[in-house]
PDB file of C-alpha atoms in Angstrom:
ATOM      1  CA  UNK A   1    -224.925  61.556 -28.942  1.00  0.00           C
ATOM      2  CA  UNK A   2    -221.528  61.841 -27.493  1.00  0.00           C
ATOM      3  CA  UNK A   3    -220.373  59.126 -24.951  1.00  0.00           C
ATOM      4  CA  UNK A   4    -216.516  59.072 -23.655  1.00  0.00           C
ATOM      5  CA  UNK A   5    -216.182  56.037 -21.369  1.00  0.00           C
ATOM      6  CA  UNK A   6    -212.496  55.774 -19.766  1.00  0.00           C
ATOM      7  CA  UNK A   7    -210.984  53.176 -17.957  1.00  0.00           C
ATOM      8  CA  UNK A   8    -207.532  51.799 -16.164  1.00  0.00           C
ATOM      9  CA  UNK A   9    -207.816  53.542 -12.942  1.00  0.00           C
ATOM     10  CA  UNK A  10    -206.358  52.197  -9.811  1.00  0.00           C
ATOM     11  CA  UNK A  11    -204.331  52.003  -6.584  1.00  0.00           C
ATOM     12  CA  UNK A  12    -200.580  52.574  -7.039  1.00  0.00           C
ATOM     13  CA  UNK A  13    -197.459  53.800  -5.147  1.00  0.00           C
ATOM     14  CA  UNK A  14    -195.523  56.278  -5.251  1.00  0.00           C
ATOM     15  CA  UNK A  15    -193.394  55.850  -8.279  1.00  0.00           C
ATOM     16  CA  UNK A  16    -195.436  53.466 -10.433  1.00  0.00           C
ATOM     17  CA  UNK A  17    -197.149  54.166 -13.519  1.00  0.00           C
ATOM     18  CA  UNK A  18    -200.450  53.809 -15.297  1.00  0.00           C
ATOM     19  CA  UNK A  19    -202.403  54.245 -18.291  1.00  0.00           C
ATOM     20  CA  UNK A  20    -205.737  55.370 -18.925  1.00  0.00           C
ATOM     21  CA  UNK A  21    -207.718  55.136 -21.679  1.00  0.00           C
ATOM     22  CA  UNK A  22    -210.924  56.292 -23.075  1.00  0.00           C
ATOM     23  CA  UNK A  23    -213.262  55.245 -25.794  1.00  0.00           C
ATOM     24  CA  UNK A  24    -215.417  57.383 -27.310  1.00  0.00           C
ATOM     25  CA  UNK A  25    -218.596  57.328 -29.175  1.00  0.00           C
ATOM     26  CA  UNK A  26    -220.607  59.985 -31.146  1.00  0.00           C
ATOM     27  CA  UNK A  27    -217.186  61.726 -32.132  1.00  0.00           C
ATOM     28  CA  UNK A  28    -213.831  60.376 -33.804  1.00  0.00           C
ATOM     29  CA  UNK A  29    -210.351  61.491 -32.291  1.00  0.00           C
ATOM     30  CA  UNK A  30    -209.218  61.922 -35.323  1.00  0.00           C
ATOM     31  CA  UNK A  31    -211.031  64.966 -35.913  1.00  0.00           C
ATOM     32  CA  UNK A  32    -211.812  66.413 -32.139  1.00  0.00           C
ATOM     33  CA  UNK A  33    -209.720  68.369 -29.571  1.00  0.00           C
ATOM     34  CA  UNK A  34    -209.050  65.813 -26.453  1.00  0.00           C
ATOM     35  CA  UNK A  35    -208.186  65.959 -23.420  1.00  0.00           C
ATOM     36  CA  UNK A  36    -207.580  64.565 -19.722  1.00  0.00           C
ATOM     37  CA  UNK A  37    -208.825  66.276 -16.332  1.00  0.00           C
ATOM     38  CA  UNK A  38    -208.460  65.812 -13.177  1.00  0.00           C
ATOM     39  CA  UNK A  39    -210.623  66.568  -9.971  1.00  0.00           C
ATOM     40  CA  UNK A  40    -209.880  65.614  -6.320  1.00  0.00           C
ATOM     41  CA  UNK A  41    -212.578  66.363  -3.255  1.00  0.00           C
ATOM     42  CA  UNK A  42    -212.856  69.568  -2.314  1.00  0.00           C
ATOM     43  CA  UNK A  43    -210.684  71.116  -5.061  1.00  0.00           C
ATOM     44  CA  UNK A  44    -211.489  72.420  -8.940  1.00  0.00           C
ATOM     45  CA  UNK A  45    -211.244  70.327 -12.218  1.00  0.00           C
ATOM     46  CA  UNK A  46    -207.807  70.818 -13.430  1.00  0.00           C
ATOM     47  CA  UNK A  47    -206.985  70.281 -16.822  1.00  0.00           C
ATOM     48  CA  UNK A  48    -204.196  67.430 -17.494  1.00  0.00           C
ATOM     49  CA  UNK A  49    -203.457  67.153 -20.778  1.00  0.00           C
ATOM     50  CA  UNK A  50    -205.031  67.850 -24.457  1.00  0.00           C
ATOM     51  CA  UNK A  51    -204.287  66.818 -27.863  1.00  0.00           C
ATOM     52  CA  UNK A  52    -205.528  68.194 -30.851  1.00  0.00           C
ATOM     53  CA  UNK A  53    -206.687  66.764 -34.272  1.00  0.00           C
ATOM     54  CA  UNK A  54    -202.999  67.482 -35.709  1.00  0.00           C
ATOM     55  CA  UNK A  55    -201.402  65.935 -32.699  1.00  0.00           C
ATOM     56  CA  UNK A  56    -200.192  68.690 -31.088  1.00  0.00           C
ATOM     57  CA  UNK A  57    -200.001  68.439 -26.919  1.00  0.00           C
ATOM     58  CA  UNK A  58    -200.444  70.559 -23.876  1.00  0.00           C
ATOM     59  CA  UNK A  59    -199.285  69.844 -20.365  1.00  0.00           C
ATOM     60  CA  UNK A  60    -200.424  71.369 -16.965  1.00  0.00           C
ATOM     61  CA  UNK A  61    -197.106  71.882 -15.801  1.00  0.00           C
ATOM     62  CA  UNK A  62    -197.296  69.463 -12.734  1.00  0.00           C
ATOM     63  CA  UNK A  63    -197.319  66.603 -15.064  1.00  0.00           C
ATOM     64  CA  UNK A  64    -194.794  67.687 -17.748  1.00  0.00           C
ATOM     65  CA  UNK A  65    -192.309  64.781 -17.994  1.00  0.00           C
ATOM     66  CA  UNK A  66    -194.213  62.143 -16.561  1.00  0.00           C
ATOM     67  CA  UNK A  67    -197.596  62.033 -18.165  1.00  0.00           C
ATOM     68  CA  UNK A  68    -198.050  61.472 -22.043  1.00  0.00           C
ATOM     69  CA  UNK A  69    -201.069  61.701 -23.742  1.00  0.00           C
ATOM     70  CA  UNK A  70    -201.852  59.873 -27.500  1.00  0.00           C
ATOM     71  CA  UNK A  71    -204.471  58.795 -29.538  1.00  0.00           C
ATOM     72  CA  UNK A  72    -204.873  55.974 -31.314  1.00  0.00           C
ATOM     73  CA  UNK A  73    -207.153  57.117 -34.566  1.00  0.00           C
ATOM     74  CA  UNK A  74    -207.798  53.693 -36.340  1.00  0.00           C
ATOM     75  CA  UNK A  75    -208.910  52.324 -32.993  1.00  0.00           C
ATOM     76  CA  UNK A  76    -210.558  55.902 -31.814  1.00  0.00           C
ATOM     77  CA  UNK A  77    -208.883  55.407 -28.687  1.00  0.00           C
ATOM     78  CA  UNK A  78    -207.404  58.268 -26.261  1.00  0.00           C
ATOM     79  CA  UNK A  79    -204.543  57.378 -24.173  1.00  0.00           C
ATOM     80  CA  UNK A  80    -202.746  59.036 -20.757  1.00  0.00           C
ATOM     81  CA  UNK A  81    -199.820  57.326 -19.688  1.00  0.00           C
ATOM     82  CA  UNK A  82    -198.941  58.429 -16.186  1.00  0.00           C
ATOM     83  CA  UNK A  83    -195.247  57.648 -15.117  1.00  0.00           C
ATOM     84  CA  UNK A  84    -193.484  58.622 -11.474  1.00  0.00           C
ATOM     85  CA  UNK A  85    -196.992  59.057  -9.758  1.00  0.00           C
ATOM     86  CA  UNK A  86    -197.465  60.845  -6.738  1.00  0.00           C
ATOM     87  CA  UNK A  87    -199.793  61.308  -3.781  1.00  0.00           C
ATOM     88  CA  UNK A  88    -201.027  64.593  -5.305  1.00  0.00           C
ATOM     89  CA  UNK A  89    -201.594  62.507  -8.539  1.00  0.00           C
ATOM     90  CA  UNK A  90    -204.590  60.925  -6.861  1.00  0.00           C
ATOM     91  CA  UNK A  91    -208.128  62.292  -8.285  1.00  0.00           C
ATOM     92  CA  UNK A  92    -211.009  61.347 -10.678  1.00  0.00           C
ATOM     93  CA  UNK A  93    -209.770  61.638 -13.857  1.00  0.00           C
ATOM     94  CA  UNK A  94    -211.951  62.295 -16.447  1.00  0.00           C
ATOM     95  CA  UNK A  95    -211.888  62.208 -20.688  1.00  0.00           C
ATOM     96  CA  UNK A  96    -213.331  65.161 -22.558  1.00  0.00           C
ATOM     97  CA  UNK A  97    -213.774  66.546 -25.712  1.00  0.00           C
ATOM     98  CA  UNK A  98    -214.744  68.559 -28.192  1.00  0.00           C
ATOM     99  CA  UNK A  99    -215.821  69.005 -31.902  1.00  0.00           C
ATOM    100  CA  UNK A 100    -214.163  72.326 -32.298  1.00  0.00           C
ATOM    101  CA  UNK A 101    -210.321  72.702 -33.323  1.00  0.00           C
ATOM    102  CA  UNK A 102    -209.093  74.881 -31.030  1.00  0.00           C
ATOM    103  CA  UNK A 103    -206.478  77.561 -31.832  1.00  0.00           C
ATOM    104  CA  UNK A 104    -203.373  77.209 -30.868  1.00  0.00           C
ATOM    105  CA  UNK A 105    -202.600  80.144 -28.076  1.00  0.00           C
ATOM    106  CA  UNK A 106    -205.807  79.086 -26.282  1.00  0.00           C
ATOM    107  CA  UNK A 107    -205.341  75.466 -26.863  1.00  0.00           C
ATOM    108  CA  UNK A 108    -202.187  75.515 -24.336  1.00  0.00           C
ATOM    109  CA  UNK A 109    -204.297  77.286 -21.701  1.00  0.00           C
ATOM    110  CA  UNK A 110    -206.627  73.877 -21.339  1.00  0.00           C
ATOM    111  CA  UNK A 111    -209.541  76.037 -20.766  1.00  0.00           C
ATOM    112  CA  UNK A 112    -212.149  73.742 -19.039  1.00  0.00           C
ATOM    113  CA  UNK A 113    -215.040  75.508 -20.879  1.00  0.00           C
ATOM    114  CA  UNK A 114    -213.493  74.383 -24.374  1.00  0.00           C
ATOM    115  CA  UNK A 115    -214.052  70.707 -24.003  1.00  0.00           C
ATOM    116  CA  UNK A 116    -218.099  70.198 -23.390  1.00  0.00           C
ATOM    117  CA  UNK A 117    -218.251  66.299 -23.297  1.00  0.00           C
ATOM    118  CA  UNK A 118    -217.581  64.276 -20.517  1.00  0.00           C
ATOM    119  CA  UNK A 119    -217.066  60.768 -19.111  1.00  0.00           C
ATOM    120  CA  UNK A 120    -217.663  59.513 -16.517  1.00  0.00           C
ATOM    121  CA  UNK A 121    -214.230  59.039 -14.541  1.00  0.00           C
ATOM    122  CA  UNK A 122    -211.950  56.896 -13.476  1.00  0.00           C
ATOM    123  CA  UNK A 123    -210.336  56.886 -10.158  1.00  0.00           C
ATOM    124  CA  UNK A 124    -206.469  57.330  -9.491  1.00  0.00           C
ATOM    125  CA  UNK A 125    -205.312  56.262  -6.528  1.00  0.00           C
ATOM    126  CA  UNK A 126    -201.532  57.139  -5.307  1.00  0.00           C
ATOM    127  CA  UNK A 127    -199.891  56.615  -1.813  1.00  0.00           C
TER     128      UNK A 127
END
Protein backbone atom coordinates (compact mmCIF):
# COMPACT_ATOMS: atom_id res chain seq x y z
CA UNK A 1 0.00 0.00 0.00
CA UNK A 2 1.32 3.24 -1.20
CA UNK A 3 1.17 6.30 1.20
CA UNK A 4 3.01 9.78 0.17
CA UNK A 5 2.55 12.17 3.11
CA UNK A 6 4.12 15.80 2.35
CA UNK A 7 4.68 18.53 4.48
CA UNK A 8 6.26 22.32 4.86
CA UNK A 9 3.45 24.26 3.52
CA UNK A 10 2.74 27.75 4.57
CA UNK A 11 2.06 31.50 4.36
CA UNK A 12 4.82 33.51 2.64
CA UNK A 13 5.40 36.76 0.66
CA UNK A 14 6.15 37.56 -2.29
CA UNK A 15 9.76 36.76 -2.74
CA UNK A 16 10.42 34.19 -0.01
CA UNK A 17 11.09 30.68 -0.36
CA UNK A 18 10.07 27.26 0.86
CA UNK A 19 10.58 23.70 0.83
CA UNK A 20 8.37 20.88 0.73
CA UNK A 21 8.89 17.58 1.37
CA UNK A 22 7.27 14.28 1.15
CA UNK A 23 7.74 10.90 2.66
CA UNK A 24 6.67 8.04 1.18
CA UNK A 25 5.71 4.59 2.07
CA UNK A 26 4.90 1.41 0.03
CA UNK A 27 7.46 2.63 -2.74
CA UNK A 28 11.27 3.78 -2.59
CA UNK A 29 12.39 7.00 -4.60
CA UNK A 30 15.07 5.41 -5.57
CA UNK A 31 13.38 3.33 -7.95
CA UNK A 32 9.93 5.40 -8.83
CA UNK A 33 9.15 8.37 -11.14
CA UNK A 34 8.24 11.52 -8.70
CA UNK A 35 6.78 14.32 -8.89
CA UNK A 36 5.13 17.68 -7.50
CA UNK A 37 1.54 19.12 -8.51
CA UNK A 38 -0.18 21.78 -7.96
CA UNK A 39 -4.02 22.64 -7.80
CA UNK A 40 -5.67 25.99 -6.87
CA UNK A 41 -9.79 26.40 -6.54
CA UNK A 42 -11.48 26.42 -9.44
CA UNK A 43 -8.56 25.55 -11.76
CA UNK A 44 -6.89 21.94 -13.02
CA UNK A 45 -3.98 19.99 -11.34
CA UNK A 46 -0.91 21.24 -12.93
CA UNK A 47 2.06 19.34 -12.91
CA UNK A 48 5.22 21.09 -11.09
CA UNK A 49 8.00 19.17 -11.28
CA UNK A 50 9.16 15.31 -11.72
CA UNK A 51 12.22 13.41 -11.20
CA UNK A 52 12.97 10.17 -12.34
CA UNK A 53 14.82 7.10 -10.87
CA UNK A 54 18.15 8.31 -12.77
CA UNK A 55 17.68 11.83 -11.58
CA UNK A 56 16.70 13.39 -14.45
CA UNK A 57 14.13 16.65 -13.98
CA UNK A 58 11.23 18.30 -15.65
CA UNK A 59 9.89 21.78 -15.08
CA UNK A 60 6.43 23.33 -15.95
CA UNK A 61 7.82 26.28 -17.36
CA UNK A 62 6.31 28.81 -14.80
CA UNK A 63 8.62 27.50 -12.23
CA UNK A 64 11.87 26.98 -14.22
CA UNK A 65 14.55 28.86 -12.23
CA UNK A 66 12.99 29.09 -9.04
CA UNK A 67 11.73 25.72 -8.02
CA UNK A 68 14.14 22.62 -7.62
CA UNK A 69 13.11 19.36 -7.04
CA UNK A 70 15.56 16.34 -5.32
CA UNK A 71 15.38 13.29 -3.64
CA UNK A 72 17.05 12.14 -0.96
CA UNK A 73 17.31 8.06 -1.58
CA UNK A 74 18.97 6.85 1.75
CA UNK A 75 16.35 8.83 3.62
CA UNK A 76 13.44 8.08 0.80
CA UNK A 77 12.66 11.57 0.98
CA UNK A 78 11.30 13.90 -2.02
CA UNK A 79 12.15 17.45 -1.90
CA UNK A 80 10.68 20.90 -3.79
CA UNK A 81 12.47 23.86 -2.98
CA UNK A 82 10.45 26.87 -4.05
CA UNK A 83 12.53 30.19 -4.36
CA UNK A 84 11.07 33.89 -5.57
CA UNK A 85 7.37 32.82 -4.80
CA UNK A 86 4.54 34.49 -6.14
CA UNK A 87 0.83 35.10 -5.67
CA UNK A 88 0.10 32.66 -8.52
CA UNK A 89 2.42 30.20 -6.59
CA UNK A 90 -0.35 29.75 -4.06
CA UNK A 91 -2.24 26.18 -4.38
CA UNK A 92 -2.40 22.67 -2.77
CA UNK A 93 0.50 21.07 -3.64
CA UNK A 94 0.52 17.62 -3.78
CA UNK A 95 3.41 14.52 -4.01
CA UNK A 96 2.85 11.73 -6.51
CA UNK A 97 4.26 8.89 -7.91
CA UNK A 98 4.69 6.10 -9.70
CA UNK A 99 6.28 2.57 -10.05
CA UNK A 100 6.80 2.84 -13.74
CA UNK A 101 10.05 4.52 -15.34
CA UNK A 102 8.79 6.69 -17.62
CA UNK A 103 10.42 7.38 -21.02
CA UNK A 104 12.03 10.17 -21.56
CA UNK A 105 9.92 12.30 -24.39
CA UNK A 106 6.78 11.71 -22.29
CA UNK A 107 8.47 12.14 -19.03
CA UNK A 108 8.97 16.06 -19.86
CA UNK A 109 5.27 16.38 -20.72
CA UNK A 110 4.34 15.66 -16.75
CA UNK A 111 1.34 13.86 -17.87
CA UNK A 112 -1.00 13.80 -14.78
CA UNK A 113 -2.27 10.28 -15.70
CA UNK A 114 1.44 8.86 -15.35
CA UNK A 115 1.80 9.34 -11.66
CA UNK A 116 -1.29 7.24 -9.90
CA UNK A 117 -0.39 7.81 -6.15
CA UNK A 118 -1.23 10.62 -4.23
CA UNK A 119 -0.85 12.55 -0.96
CA UNK A 120 -2.65 14.28 0.59
CA UNK A 121 -1.45 18.06 0.13
CA UNK A 122 0.01 20.66 1.55
CA UNK A 123 -1.07 24.18 1.30
CA UNK A 124 1.06 27.12 -0.25
CA UNK A 125 0.19 30.24 0.61
CA UNK A 126 1.77 33.48 -1.28
CA UNK A 127 0.73 37.22 -1.04
Amino acid sequence: HVQLVESGGGSVQTGGSLRLSCAPSGLSVSDSSMAWFRQSPGKEPEAVAAIRRDDLTAYTDSVKGRFTISKDNAENSLFLQMSNLKPEDTAMYYCAASHSFILTPRFYRLESSDYPYRGQGTQVTVS
